[in-house]
Coordinates of C-alpha atoms in Angstrom, one line a residue:
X22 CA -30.4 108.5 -174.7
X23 CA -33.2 109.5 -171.7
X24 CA -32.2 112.0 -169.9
X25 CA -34.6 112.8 -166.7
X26 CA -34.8 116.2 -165.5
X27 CA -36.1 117.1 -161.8
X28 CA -37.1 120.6 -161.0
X29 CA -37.8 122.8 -163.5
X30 CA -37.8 127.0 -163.2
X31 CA -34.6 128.3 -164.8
X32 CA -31.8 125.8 -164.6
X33 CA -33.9 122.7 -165.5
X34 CA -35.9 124.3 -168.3
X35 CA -32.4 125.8 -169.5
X36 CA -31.7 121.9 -169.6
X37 CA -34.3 120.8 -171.9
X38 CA -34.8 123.1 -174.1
X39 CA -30.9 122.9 -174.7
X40 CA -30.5 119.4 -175.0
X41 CA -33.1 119.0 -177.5
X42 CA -31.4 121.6 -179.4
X43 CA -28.4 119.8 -179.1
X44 CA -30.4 116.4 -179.7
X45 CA -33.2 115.9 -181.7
X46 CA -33.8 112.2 -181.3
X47 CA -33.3 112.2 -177.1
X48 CA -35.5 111.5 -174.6
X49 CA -36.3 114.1 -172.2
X50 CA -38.6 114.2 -169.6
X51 CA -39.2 117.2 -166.9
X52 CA -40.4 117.1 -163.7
X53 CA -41.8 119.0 -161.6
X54 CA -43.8 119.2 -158.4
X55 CA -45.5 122.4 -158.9
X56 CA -47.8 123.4 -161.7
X57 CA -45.5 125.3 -163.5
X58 CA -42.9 124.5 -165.1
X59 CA -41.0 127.6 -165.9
X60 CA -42.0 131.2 -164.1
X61 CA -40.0 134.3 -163.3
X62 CA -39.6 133.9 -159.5
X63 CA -38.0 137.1 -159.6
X64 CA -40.7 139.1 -160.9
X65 CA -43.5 137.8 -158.3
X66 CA -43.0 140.6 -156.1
X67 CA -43.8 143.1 -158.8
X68 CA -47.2 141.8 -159.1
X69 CA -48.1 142.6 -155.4
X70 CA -47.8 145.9 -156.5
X71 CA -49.7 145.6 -160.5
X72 CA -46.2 147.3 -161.4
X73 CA -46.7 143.7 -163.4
X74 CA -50.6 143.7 -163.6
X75 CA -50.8 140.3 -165.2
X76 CA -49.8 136.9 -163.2
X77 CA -49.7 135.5 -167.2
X78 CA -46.8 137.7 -167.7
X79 CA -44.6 135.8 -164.8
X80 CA -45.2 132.4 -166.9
X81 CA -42.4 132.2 -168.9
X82 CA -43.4 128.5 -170.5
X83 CA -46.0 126.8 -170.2
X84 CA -45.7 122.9 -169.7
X85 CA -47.6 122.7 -173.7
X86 CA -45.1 124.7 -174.9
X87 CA -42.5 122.4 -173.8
X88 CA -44.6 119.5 -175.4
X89 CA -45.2 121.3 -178.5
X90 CA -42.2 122.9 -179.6
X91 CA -39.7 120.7 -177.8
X92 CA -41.4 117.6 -177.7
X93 CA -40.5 117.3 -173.7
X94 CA -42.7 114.7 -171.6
X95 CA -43.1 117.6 -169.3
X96 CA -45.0 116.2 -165.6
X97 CA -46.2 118.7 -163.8
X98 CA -47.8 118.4 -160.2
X99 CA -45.2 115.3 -159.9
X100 CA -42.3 114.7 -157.3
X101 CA -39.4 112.7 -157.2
X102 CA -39.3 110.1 -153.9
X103 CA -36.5 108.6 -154.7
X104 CA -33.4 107.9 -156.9
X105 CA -32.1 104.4 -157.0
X106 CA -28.6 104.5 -158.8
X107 CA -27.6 101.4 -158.9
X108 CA -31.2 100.5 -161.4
X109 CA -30.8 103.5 -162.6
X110 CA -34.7 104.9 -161.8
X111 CA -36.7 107.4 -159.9
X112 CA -39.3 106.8 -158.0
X113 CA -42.3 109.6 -158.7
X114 CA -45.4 110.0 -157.2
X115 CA -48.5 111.9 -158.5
X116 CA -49.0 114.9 -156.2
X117 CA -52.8 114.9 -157.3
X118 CA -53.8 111.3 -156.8
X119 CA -51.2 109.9 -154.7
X120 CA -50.3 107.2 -157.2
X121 CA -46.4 106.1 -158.0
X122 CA -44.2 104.5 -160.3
X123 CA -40.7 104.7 -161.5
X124 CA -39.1 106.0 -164.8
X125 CA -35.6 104.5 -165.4
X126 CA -32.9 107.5 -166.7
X127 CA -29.4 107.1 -169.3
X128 CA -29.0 110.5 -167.5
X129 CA -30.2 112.4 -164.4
X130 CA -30.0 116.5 -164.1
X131 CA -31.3 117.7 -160.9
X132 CA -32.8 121.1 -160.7
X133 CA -34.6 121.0 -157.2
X134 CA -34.0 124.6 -156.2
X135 CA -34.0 126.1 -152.5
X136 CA -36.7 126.3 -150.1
X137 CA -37.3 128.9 -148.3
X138 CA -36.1 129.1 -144.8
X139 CA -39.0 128.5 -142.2
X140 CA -38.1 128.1 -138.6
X141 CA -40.0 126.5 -135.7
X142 CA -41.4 129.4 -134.5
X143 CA -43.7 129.0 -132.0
X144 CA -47.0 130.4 -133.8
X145 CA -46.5 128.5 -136.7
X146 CA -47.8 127.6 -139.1
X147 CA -50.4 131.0 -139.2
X148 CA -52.5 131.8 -142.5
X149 CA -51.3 135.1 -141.9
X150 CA -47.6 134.3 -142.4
X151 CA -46.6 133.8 -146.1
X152 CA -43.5 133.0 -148.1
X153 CA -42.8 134.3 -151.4
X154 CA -41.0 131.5 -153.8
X155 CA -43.5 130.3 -156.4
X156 CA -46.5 131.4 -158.3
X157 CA -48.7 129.3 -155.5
X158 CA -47.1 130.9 -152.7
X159 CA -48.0 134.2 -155.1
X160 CA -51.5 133.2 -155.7
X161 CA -52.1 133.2 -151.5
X162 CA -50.8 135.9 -150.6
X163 CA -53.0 137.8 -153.5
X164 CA -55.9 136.1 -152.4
X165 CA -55.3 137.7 -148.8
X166 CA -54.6 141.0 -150.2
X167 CA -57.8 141.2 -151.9
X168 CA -60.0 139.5 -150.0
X169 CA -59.2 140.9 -146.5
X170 CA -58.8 144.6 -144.6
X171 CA -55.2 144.4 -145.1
X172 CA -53.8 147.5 -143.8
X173 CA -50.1 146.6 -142.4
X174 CA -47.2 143.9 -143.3
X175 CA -44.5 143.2 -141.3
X176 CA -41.6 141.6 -143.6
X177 CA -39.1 139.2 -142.1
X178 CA -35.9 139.6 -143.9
X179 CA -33.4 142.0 -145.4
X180 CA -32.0 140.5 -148.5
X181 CA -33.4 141.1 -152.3
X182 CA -36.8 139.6 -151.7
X183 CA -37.0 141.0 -148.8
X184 CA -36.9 144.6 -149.5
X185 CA -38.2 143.9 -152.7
X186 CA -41.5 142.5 -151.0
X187 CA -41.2 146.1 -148.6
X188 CA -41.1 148.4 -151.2
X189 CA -44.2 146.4 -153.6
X190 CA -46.7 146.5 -150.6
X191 CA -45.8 150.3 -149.8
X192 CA -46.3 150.8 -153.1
X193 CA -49.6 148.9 -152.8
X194 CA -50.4 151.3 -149.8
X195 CA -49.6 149.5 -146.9
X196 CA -47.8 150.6 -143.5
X197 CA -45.0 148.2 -144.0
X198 CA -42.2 146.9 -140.9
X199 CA -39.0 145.7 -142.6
X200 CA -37.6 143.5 -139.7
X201 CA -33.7 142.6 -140.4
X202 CA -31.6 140.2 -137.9
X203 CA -27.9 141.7 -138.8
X204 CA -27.2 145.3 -138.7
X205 CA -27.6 146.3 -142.0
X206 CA -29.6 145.0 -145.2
X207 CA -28.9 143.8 -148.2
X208 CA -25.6 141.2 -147.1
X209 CA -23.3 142.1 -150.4
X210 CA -23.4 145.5 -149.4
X211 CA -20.6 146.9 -146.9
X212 CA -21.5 148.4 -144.3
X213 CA -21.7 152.2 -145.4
X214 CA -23.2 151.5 -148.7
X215 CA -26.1 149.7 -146.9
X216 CA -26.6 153.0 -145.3
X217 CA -27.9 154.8 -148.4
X218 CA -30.3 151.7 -148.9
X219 CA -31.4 152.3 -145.0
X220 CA -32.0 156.2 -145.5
X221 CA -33.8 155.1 -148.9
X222 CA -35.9 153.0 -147.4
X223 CA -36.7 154.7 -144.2
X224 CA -37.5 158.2 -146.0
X225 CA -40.3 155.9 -148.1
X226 CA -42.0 155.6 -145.0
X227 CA -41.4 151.8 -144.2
X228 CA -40.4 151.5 -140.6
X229 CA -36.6 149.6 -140.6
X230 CA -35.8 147.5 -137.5
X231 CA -32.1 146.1 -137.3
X232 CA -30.0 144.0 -135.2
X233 CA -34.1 142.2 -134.1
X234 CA -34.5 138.1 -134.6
X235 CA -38.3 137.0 -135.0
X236 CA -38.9 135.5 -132.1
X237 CA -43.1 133.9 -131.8
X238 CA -46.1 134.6 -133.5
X239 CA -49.2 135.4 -131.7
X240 CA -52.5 134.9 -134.1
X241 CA -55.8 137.2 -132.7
X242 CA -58.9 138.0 -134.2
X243 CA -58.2 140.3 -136.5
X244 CA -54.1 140.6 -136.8
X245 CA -51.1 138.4 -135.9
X246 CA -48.6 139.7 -133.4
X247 CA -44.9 138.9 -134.5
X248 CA -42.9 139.3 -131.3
X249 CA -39.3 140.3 -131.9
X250 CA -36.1 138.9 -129.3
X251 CA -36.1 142.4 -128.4
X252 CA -39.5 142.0 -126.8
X253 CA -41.0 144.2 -129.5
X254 CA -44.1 143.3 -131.0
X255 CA -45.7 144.1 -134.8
X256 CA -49.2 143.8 -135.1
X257 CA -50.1 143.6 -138.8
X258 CA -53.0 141.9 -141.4
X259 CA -49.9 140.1 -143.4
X260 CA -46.3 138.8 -142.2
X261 CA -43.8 137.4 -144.9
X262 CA -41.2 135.1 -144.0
X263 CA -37.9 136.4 -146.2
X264 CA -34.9 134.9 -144.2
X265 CA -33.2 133.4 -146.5
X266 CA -33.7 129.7 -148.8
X267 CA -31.7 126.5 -148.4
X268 CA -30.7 123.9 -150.8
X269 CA -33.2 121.3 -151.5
X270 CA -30.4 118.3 -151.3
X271 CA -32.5 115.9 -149.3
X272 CA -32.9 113.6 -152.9
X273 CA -29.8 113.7 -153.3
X274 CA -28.2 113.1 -149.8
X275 CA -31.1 109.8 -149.5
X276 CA -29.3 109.1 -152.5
X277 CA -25.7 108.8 -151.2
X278 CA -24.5 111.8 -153.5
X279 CA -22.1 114.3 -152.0
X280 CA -22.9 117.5 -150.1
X281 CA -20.5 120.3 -149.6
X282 CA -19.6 121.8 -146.6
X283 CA -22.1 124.9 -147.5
X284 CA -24.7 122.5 -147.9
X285 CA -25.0 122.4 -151.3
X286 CA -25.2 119.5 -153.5
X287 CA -21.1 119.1 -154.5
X288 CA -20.4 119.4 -158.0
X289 CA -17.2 119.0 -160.1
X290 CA -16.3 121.7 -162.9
X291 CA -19.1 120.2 -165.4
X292 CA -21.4 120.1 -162.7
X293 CA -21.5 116.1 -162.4
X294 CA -22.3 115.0 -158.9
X295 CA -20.3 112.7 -156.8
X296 CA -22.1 110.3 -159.2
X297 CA -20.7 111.0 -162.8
X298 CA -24.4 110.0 -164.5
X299 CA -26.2 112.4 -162.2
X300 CA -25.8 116.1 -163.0
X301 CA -27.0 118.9 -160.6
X302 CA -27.4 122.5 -161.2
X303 CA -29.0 125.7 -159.7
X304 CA -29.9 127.0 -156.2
X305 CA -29.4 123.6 -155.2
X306 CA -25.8 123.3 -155.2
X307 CA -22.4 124.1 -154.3
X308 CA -20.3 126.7 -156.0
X309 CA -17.0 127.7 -156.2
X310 CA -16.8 131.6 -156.0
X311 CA -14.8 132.8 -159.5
X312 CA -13.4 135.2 -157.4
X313 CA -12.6 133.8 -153.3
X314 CA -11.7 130.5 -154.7
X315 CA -14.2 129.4 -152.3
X316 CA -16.9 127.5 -151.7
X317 CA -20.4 128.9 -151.7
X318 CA -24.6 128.9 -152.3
X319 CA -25.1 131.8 -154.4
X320 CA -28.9 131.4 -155.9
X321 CA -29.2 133.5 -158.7
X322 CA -31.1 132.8 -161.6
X323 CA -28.1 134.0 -164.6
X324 CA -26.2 131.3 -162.9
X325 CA -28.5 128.5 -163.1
X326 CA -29.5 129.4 -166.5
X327 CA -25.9 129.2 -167.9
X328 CA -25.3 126.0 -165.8
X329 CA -28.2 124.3 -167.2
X330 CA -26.7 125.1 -170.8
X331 CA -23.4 123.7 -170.0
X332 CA -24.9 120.4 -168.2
X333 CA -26.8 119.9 -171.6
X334 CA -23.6 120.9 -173.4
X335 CA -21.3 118.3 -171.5
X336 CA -24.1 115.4 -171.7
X337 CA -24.3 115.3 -175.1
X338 CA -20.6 115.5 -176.2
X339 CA -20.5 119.0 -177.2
X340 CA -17.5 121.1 -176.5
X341 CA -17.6 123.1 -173.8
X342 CA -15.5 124.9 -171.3
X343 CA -15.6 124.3 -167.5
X344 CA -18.1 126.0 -165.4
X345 CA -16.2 128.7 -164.5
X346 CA -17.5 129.6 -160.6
X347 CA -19.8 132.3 -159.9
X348 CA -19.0 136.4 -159.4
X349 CA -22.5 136.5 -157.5
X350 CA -23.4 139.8 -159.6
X351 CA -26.9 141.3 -158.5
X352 CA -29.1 144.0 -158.8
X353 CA -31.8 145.4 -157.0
X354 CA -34.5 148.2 -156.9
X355 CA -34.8 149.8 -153.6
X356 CA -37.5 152.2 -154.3
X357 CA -35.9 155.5 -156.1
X358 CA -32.2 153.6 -155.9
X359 CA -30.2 150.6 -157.9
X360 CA -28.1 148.5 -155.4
X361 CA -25.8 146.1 -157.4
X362 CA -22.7 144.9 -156.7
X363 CA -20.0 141.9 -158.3
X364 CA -17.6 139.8 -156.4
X365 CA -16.7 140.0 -152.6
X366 CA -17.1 143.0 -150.5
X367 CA -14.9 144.0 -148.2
X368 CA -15.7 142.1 -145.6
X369 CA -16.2 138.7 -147.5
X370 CA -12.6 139.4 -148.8
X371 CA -10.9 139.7 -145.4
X372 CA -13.1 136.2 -144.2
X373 CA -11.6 134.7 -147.3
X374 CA -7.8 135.9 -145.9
X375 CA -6.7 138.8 -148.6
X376 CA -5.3 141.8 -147.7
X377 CA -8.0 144.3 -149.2
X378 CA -8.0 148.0 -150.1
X379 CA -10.9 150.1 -151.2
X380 CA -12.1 153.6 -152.5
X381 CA -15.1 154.9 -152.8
X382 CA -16.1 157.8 -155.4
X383 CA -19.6 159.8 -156.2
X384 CA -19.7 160.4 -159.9
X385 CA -22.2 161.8 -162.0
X386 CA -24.4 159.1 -164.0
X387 CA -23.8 161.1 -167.1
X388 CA -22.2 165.0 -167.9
X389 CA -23.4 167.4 -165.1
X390 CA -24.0 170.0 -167.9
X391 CA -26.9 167.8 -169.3
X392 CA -30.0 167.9 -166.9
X393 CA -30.8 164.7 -164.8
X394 CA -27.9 163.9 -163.9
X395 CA -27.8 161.8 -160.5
X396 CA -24.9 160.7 -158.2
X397 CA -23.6 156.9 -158.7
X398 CA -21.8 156.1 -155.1
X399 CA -19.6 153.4 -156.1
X400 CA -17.0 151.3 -153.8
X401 CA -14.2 149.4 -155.9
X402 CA -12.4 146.7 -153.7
X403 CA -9.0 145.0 -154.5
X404 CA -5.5 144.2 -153.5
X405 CA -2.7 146.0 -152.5
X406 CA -1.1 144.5 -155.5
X407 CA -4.2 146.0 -157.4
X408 CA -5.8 142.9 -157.8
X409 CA -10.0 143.3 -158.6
X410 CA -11.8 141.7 -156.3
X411 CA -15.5 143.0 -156.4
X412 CA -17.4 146.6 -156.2
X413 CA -20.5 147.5 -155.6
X414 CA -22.9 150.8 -156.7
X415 CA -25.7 152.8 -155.5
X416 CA -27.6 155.6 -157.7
X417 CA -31.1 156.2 -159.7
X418 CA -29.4 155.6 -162.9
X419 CA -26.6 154.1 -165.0
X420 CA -25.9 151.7 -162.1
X421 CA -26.3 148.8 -163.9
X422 CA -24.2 149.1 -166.7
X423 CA -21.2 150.5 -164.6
X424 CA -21.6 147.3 -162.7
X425 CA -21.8 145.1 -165.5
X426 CA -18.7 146.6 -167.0
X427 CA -16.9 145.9 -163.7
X428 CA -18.0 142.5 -163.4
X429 CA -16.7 142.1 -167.3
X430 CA -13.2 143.2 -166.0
X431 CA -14.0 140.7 -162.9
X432 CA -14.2 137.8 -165.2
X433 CA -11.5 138.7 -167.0
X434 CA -9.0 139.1 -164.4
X435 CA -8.4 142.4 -165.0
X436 CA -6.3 144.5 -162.4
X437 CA -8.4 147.6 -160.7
X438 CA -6.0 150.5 -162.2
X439 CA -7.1 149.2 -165.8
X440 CA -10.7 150.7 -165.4
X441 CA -8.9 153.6 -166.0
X442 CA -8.6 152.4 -169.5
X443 CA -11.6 151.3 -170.5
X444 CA -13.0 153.3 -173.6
X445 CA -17.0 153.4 -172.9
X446 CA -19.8 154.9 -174.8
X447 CA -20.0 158.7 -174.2
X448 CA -22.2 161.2 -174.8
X449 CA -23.8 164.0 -172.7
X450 CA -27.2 162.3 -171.8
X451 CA -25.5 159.1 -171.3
X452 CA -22.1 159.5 -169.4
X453 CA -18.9 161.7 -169.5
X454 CA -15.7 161.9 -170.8
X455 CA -14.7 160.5 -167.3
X456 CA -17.0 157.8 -167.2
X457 CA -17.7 156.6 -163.2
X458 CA -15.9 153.2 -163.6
X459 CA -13.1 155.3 -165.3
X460 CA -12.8 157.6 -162.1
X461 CA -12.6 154.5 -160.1
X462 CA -10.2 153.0 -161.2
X463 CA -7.8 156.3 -161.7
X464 CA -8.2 156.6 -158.3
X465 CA -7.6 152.4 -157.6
X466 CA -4.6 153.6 -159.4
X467 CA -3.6 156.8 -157.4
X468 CA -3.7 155.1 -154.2
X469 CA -1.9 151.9 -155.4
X470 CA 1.1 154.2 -156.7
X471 CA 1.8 156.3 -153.3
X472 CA 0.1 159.2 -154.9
X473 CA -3.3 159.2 -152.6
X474 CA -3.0 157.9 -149.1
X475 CA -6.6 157.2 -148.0
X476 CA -8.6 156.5 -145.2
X477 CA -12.1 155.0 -144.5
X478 CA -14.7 156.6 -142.4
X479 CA -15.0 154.0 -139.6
X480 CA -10.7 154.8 -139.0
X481 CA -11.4 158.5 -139.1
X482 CA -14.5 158.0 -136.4
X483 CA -11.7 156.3 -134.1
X484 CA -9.0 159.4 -134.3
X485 CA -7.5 160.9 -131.7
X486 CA -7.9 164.5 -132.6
X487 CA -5.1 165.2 -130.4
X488 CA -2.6 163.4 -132.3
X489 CA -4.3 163.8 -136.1
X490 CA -5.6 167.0 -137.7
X491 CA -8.1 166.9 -139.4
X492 CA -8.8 169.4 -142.1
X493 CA -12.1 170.1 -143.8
X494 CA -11.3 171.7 -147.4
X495 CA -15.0 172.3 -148.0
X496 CA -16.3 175.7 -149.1
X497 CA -18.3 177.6 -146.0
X498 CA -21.3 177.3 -146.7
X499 CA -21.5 173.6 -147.2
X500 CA -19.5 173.5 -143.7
X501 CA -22.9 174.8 -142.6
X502 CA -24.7 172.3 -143.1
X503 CA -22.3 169.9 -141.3
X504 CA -19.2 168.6 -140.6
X505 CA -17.3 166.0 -139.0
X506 CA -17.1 167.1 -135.3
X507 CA -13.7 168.5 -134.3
X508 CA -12.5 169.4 -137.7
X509 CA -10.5 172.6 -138.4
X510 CA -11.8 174.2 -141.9
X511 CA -9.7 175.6 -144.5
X512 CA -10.7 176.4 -147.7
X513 CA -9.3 174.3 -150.5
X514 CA -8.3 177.7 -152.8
X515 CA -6.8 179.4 -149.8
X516 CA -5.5 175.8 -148.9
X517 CA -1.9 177.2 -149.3
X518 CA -2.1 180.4 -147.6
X519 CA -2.8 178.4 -144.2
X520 CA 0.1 175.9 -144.1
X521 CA 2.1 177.6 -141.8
X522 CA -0.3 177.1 -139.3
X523 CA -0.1 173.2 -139.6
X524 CA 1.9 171.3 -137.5
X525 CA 4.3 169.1 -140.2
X526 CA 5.7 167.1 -137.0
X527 CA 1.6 165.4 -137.3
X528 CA -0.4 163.6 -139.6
X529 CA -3.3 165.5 -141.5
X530 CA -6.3 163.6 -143.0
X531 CA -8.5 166.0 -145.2
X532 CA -12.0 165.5 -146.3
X533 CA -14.1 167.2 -148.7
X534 CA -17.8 166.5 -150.3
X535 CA -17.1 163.7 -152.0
X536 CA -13.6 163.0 -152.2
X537 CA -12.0 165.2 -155.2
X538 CA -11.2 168.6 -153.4
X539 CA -9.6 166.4 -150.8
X540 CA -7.4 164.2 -153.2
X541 CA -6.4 168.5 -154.0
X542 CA -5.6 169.2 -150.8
X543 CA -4.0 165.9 -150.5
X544 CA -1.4 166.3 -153.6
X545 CA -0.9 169.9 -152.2
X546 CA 0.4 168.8 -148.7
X547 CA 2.5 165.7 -149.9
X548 CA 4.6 167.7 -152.0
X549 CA 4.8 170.4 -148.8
X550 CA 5.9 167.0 -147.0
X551 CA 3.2 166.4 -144.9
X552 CA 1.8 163.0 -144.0
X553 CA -1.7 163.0 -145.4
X554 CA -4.5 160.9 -146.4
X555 CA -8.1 161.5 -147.9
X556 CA -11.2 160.3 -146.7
X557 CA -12.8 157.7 -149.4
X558 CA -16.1 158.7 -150.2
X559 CA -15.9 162.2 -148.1
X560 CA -18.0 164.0 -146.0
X561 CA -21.2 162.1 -147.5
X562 CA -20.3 159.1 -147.1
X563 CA -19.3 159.8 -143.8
X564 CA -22.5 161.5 -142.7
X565 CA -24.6 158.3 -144.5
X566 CA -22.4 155.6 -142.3
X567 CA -22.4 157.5 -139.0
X568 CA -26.3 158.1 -139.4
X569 CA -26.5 154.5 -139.7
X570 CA -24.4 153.6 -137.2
X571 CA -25.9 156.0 -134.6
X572 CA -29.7 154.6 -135.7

């Protein structure tokens, strides 16, 4: 059987290297219209740094390897024109010499990937304004850096490579100007979490501009001017374009094959097209989120590796299981901080209709007692049935594996309470006893129960301190330093001795550093029949969502 493969990177490689696994005698042939055939496209902004000094290193396999080892016909520097289904053939053209010809397929898997999103700007194109998708795209925006006086960047964008691309060239010593259209960065982030990234990134010195659209570019002698829709304008030596990528489906709509409503190229459960012959994997198509239900473009690279194993599974006979949607788990560094997060956020889960509850809690990454130790600030969302439905973590270490252990339970449908239960790896260097996704989900399980009435920040910010009290149960000297304005203080210890002086007839909401002194004070008033609730994530995550908010 000949199976031809377009687009290579990490789904379509994933493709052929499985199938001839699964295949010794099949035809394969890859292709692909760059000159690589398989690169780490999330490691390129490392290199603008020389965190990764070698642009070899970002080459996963080379097109002889492929030859070699899996006897691929690998053809690089060659792009697909055309499918014709009904002949069962694509039409290629050599990029170099302009010269086409068609190769006939059994099977097709198409790989294309996303582009990344370039508007009509007035201004462009400018040899000053880069994207940052391939190793080419790489190689010109080195070239600039080291042949010019490139002293400041502006970057266009908020998401991963975006702030990824920020924190490189800072690193590199650049002034950098991190431009973002929305309110906050970093889209799978809520909107209080994002604020940690914000203060992150604004205390390394790049300066942060929200809620601003790119409007024009203006090109001089020496800089380029990118004008903002707030009239603002950023003079620097480099701009990078990271707004976003969109499906590459244009193939496959002059085909006739399906596109989703997202945009995506629409897939069934073993990733066949609309076309049963023609497979499709990657950035390029249409997923169904494993948690929402829904459908979605979530380019990750884990993703489109496992899909191009399945594809090559399902083609050649093997048995497989369906693709079973993606969780959109992620991870990022953001300077001195991990961001990750799993499944929906809390906003993406009321646009998909649930009902949606969520705590947040500031655990230690390992036993206090041990030195190092840092905070890990993580939000658990779910049901009020306790259904999981996604989380997300901040810290400077152990995020990963807390979120990776949540995104286990994810997959496995697991309820939020039963974190509680997990029984993770502890020693003192490495976590506690309580372990952070433990923590979170005892108090998933608190509040679910009755036992621990909470409230987020944003309802507290609206309170009519007339009609609620609000208590801080904070010792004085950290009300010192700050508390939420029109809040009485009173001492968690001397908590009791004070409760006369509360008015039972009115609701209390308490608040402490983090949330444990006021989940105290919270069991103390309920069972002294007060109506009560805790704010999630206390006083700091308070103070890091108002900060942003007011900014």
């Amino acid at each position: 059987m000949k199976t031809v493969i377009i687009g290579g990177v990490a789904g379509g490689a994933t493709a052929a290297a499985r199938l001839r696994r699964n295949d010794e005698h099949a035809h394969i042939v890859l292709v692909e219209r760059g000159p690589y055939v398989s690169f780490a496209n999330c490691g390129l902004p490392y290199h603008l740094s020389g965190v990764i000094a070698e642009r070899e290193r970002l080459l996963v396999a080379t097109p002889a390897l492929f030859r070699q080892r899996y006897r691929v016909d690998v053809r690089t520097g060659c792009e697909a024109l055309h499918i014709d289904r009904a002949r069962r053939c694509v039409r290629l053209r050599d990029v170099a010499s302009g010269q086409e010809h068609e190769e006939s397929y059994d099977r097709l898997i198409l790989s294309p990937g996303a582009e990344p999103v370039r508007p009509p700007l007035p201004g462009l194109p400018s040899v000053r304004v880069h994207s940052l998708r391939n190793i080419p795209d790489l190689d010109r925006m080195m070239a600039r850096l080291q042949g010019g006086d490139v002293r400041r960047a502006v970057v266009i964008g908020g998401g991963f490579i975006g702030v990824e691309v920020a924190e490189n060239l800072r690193h590199r010593g650049l002034a950098v100007s991190l431009v973002e259209g929305s309110a906050q960065l970093i889209a799978p982030l809520d909107e209080e979490m994002a604020a940690l990234v914000h203060q992150q990134v604004r205390e390394q010195g790049v300066q942060l501009v929200l809620n601003a659209r790119i409007a024009e570019f203006e090109d001089r002698e020496h800089d380029t001017v990118a004008w903002l829709d707030n009239g603002v304008g950023l003079a620097a030596e480099l701009i990078v374009l990271a707004i976003g990528v969109r499906p590459e489906t244009q193939l496959a709509r002059d085909a006739g094959l399906a596109v989703g409503r997202t945009g995506g190229i629409a897939v069934n459960e073993w990733l066949q097209t609309s076309d049963p012959d023609i497979y499709a994997l990657g950035d390029a198509i249409e997923v169904t989120h494993a948690v929402s239900g829904q459908a979605s473009l979530i380019p990750l690279a884990g993703p489109a590796n496992r899909q191009g194993r399945r594809v090559a599974d399902h083609l050649t006979g093997r048995t497989a299981p369906a693709y079973p949607g993606t969780l959109g788990t992620a991870i990022l560094k953001a300077f001195d901080l991990t961001v990750a997060s799993t499944g929906l956020n809390e906003r993406q889960a009321r646009a998909a209709g649930l009902e949606v509850v969520s705590t947040i809690t500031h655990s230690g990454s390992h036993a206090s007692y041990y030195p190092g130790a840092q905070p890990i600030s993580l939000k658990l969302v779910y049901t009020p049935t306790g259904r999981l439905l996604g989380a997300q973590a901040i810290g400077r270490d152990g995020v990963d594996k807390r979120i990776d252990v949540i995104a286990t339970a994810l997959q496995a449908g697991w309820q939020a309470p039963q974190l509680a239960d997990l029984e993770l790896a502890y020693a003192p260097p490495f976590g506690s006893a309580k372990d952070p996704v433990n923590i979170a989900g005892y108090v998933a399980g608190n509040t679910l129960e009755g036992s621990h009435p909470v409230i987020a920040w944003h309802t507290v910010r609206e309170l009519d301190r007339d009609v609620v009290q609000l208590i801080d149960v904070r010792t004085a000297a950290e009300v010192a330093q700050g508390s939420i304005p029109g809040a009485r203080h009173l001492p968690l210890d001397t908590l009791r001795d004070h409760l006369s002086e509360l008015d039972a007839s009115r609701e209390v909401v308490v608040f402490c550093q983090v949330g444990l002194r006021g989940y105290l004070a919270c069991r103390i008033l309920m069972q002294r029949g007060f109506m009560v609730r805790n704010l999630t994530g206390g006083y700091r995550t308070w103070l890091a969502a108002t900060a942003h908010a007011a900014a």
